Short mmCIF file of C-alpha atoms in Angstrom, two decimals:
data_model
loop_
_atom_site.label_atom_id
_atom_site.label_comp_id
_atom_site.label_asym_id
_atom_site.label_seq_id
_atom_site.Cartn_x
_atom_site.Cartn_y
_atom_site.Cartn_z
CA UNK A 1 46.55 66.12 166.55
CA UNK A 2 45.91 67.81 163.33
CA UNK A 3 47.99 67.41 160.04
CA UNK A 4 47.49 69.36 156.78
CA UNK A 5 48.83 67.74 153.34
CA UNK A 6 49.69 69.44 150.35
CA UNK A 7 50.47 67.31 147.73
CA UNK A 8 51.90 69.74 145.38
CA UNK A 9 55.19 71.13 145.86
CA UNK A 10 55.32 72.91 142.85
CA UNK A 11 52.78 73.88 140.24
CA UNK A 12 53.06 76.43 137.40
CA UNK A 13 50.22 78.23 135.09
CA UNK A 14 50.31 80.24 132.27
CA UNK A 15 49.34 84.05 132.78
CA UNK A 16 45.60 84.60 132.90
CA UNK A 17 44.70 80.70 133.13
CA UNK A 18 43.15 79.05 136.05
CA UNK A 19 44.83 76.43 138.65
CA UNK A 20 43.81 75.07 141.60
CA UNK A 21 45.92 74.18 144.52
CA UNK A 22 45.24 70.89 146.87
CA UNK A 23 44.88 70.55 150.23
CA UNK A 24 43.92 67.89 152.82
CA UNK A 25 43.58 67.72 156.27
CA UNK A 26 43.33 65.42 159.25
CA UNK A 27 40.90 65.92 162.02
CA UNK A 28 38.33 64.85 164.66
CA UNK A 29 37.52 68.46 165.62
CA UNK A 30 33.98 69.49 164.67
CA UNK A 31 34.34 73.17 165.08
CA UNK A 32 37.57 74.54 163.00
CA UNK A 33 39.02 77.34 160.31
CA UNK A 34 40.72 77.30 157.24
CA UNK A 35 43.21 79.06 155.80
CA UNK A 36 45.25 79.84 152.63
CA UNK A 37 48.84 81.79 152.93
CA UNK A 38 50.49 83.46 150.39
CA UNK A 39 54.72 83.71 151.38
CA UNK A 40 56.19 85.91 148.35
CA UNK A 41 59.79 86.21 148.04
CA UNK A 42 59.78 89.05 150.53
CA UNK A 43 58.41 85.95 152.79
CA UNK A 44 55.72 88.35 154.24
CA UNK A 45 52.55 85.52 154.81
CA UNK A 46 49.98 87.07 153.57
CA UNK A 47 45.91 85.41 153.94
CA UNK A 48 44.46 84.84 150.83
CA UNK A 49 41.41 83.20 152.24
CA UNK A 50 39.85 81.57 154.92
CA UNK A 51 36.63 79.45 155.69
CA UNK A 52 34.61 78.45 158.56
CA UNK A 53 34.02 74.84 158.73
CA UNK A 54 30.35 75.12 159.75
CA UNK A 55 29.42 77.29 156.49
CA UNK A 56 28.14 75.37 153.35
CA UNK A 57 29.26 77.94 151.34
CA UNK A 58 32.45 78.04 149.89
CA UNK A 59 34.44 81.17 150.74
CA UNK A 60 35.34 83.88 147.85
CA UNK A 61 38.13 86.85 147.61
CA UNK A 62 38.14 88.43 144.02
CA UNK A 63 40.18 85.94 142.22
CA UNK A 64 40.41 83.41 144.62
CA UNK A 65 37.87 80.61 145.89
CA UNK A 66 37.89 77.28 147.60
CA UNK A 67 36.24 73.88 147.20
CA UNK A 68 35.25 73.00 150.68
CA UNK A 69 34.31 69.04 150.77
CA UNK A 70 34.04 68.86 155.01
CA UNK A 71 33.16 65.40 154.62
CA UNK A 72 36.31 64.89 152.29
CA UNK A 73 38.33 66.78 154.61
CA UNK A 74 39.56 68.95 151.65
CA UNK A 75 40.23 72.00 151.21
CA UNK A 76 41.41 73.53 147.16
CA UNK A 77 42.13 76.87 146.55
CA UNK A 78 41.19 77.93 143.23
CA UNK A 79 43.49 81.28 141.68
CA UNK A 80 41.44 82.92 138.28
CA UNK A 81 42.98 85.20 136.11
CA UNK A 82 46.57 84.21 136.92
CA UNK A 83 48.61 87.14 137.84
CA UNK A 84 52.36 87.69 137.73
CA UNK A 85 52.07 89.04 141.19
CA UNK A 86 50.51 85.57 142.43
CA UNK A 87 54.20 83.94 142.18
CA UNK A 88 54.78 82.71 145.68
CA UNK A 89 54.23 79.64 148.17
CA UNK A 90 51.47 78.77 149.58
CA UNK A 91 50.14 77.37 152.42
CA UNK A 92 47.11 75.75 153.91
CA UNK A 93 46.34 75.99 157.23
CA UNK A 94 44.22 74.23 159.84
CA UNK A 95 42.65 76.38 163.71
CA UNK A 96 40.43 74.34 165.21
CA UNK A 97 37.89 76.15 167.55
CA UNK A 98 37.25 79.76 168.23
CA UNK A 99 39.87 80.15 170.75
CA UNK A 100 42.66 82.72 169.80
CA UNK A 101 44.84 80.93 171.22
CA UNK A 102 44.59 77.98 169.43
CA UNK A 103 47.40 77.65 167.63
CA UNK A 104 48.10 77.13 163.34
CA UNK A 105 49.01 73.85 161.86
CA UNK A 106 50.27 74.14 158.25
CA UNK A 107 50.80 71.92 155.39
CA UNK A 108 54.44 71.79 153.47
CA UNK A 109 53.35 74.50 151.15
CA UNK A 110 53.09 74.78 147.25
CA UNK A 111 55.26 76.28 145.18
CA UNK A 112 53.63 78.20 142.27
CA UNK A 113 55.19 79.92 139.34
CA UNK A 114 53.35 81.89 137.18
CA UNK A 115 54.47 82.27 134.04
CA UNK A 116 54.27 84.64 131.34
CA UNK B 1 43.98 94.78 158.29
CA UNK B 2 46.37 94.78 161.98
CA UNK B 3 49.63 95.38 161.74
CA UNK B 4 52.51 93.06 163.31
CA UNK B 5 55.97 94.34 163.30
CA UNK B 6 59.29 92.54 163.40
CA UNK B 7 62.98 93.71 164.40
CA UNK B 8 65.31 93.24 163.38
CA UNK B 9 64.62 91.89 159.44
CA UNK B 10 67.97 90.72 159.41
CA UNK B 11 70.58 89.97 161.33
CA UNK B 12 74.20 88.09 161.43
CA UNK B 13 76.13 87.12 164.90
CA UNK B 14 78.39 85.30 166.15
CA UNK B 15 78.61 81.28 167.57
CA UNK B 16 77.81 82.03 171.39
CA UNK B 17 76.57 85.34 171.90
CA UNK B 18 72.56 85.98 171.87
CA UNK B 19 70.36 87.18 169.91
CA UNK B 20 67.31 88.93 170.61
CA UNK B 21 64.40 89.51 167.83
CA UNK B 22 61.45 91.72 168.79
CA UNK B 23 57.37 91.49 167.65
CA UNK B 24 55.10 94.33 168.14
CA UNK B 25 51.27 94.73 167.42
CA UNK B 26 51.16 98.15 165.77
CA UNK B 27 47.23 98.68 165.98
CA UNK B 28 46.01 96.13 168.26
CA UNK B 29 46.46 94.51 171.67
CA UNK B 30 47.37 91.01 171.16
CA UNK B 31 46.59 88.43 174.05
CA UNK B 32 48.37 85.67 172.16
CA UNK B 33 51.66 85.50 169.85
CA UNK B 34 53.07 83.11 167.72
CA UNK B 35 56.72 82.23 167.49
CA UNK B 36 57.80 79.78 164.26
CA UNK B 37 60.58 78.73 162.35
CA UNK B 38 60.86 78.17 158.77
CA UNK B 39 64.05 76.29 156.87
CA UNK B 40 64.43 77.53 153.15
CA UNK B 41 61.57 75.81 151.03
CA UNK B 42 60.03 74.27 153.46
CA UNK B 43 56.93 75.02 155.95
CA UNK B 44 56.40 77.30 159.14
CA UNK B 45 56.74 74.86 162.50
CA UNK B 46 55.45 76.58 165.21
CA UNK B 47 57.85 76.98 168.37
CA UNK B 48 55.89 77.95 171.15
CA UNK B 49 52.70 79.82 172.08
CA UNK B 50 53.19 83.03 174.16
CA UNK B 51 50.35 84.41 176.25
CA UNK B 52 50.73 88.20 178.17
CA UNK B 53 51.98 87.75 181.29
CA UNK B 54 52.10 84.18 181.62
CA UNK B 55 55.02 81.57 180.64
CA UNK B 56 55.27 80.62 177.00
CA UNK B 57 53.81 77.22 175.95
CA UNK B 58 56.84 75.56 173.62
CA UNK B 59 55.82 73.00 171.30
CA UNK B 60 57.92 69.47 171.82
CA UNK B 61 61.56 69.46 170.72
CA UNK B 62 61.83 72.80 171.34
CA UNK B 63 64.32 74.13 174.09
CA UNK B 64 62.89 76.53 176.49
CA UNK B 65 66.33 77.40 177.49
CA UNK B 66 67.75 78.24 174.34
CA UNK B 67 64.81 79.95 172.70
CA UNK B 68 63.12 82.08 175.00
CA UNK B 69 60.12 83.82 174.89
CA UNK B 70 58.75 86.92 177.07
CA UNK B 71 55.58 88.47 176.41
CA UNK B 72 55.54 90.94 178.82
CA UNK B 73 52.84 93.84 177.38
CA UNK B 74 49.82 93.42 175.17
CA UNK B 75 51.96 94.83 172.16
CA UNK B 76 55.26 93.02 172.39
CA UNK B 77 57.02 89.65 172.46
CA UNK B 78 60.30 89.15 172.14
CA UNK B 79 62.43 85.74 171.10
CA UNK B 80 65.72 85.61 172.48
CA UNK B 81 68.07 82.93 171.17
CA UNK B 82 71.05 82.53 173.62
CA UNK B 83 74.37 80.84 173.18
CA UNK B 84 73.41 80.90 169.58
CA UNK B 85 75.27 78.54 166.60
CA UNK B 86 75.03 77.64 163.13
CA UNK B 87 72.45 75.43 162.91
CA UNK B 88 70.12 77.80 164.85
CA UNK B 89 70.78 79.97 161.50
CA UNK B 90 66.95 79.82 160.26
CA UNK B 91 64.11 82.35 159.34
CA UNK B 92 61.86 83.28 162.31
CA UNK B 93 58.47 84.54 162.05
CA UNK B 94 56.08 86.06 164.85
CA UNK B 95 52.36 85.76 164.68
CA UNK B 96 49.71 87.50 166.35
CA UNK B 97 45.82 87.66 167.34
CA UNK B 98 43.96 90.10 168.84
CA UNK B 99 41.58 89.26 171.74
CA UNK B 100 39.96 85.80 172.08
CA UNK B 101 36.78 84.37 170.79
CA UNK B 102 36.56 87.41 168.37
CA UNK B 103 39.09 87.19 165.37
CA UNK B 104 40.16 84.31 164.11
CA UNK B 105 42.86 85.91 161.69
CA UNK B 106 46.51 85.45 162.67
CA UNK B 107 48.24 88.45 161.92
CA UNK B 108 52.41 87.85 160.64
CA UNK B 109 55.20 90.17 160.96
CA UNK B 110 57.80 89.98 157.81
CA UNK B 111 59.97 88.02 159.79
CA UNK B 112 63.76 87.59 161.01
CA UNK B 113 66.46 86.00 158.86
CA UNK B 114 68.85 85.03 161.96
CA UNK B 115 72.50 83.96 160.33
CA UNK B 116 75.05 82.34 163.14
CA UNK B 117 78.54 82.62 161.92
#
């Protein structure tokens, strides 16, 4: 079985600084996905970000980018430019495989307040 | 991206009586949906898998017979919690993907705050 660790449960940054949120993971699967989940108050999950374990190269959406060590088994999500708006959980997530039906395992989710 | 919709967003019942919560793919056919549960602060825990057509997959500790599952169309999935009470009071949230081997994304509906009184 899979597990997924975040050791934060609650960060905060300063508007327009940089933070980085940590995640590990537990697996013997060769072939799996990554995932980062925003849950805003409205509690909509929203991706942020996801990687492919068998790419080098670490993923990048606008703001956001991870630090993918595979042989770590971790997993960061790095948030530029803090926004207001980026108040919310989130969540790392583990797929292994390329099967849809394969299911999500999450971690416990950080907590992080941006502050103004 | 797809859209995954969730009814109702809310809803308050009584100890005993049933309740049923629905999950729709707006824009896509989904062969596999997602029930989970989340408590306040604390992570999603998937319930059970649901596959078109087919009996739902629960995940261990879950009751079949208290939570069930029918996913009888491409576009729909439904969550029915009978003989419901307090402490099934919880937020439930429906996930989605659409075909196999081709997206990897999990598409979430805004979810179902379920309140047993």
């Amino acid at each position: 079985a899979q597990t997924v660790t975040q050791s934060q449960p609650e960060m905060s940054v300063q508007e327009a600084e940089t933070v980085t949120l940590s995640c590990t993971y537990d697996t013997s699967e060769s072939n799996y996905y990554l995932f980062w989940y925003k849950q805003p108050p409205s509690r909509q999950m929203i991706l942020v970000i996801r990687q492919e374990a068998y790419k080098q190269q670490n993923a990048t959406e606008n703001r956001f980018s991870v630090n993918f060590q595979k042989a770590a088994k971790s997993f960061s999500l790095k948030i530029s430019d803090s926004q207001l708006g980026d108040t919310a959980m989130y969540f790392c997530a583990f797929k292994r495989g390329r099967n849809a039906g394969n299911m999500l395992t999450f971690g416990g989710g950080t907590r992080l307040m941006v502050k103004p | 991206g797809a859209v995954v919709s969730q009814h109702p967003s809310w809803v308050i019942c009584k100890s005993g009586t049933s309740v049923k919560i629905e999950c729709r793919s707006l824009d896509f056919q989904a062969t596999t949906m997602f029930w989970y549960r989340q408590f306040p602060k604390q992570s999603l825990m998937l319930m059970a898998t649901s596959n078109e057509g087919s009996k739902a997959t629960y995940e261990q500790g879950v009751e079949k017979d208290k939570f069930l599952i029918n996913h009888a169309s491409l576009t729909l999935s439904t969550l029915t919690v009978t003989s419901a009470h307090p402490e099934d009071s919880s937020f439930y949230i429906c996930s989605a993907r659409q075909g196999e081997f081709v997206n990897t994304e999990a598409f979430f509906g805004q979810g179902t705050r379920l309140t047993v009184v």
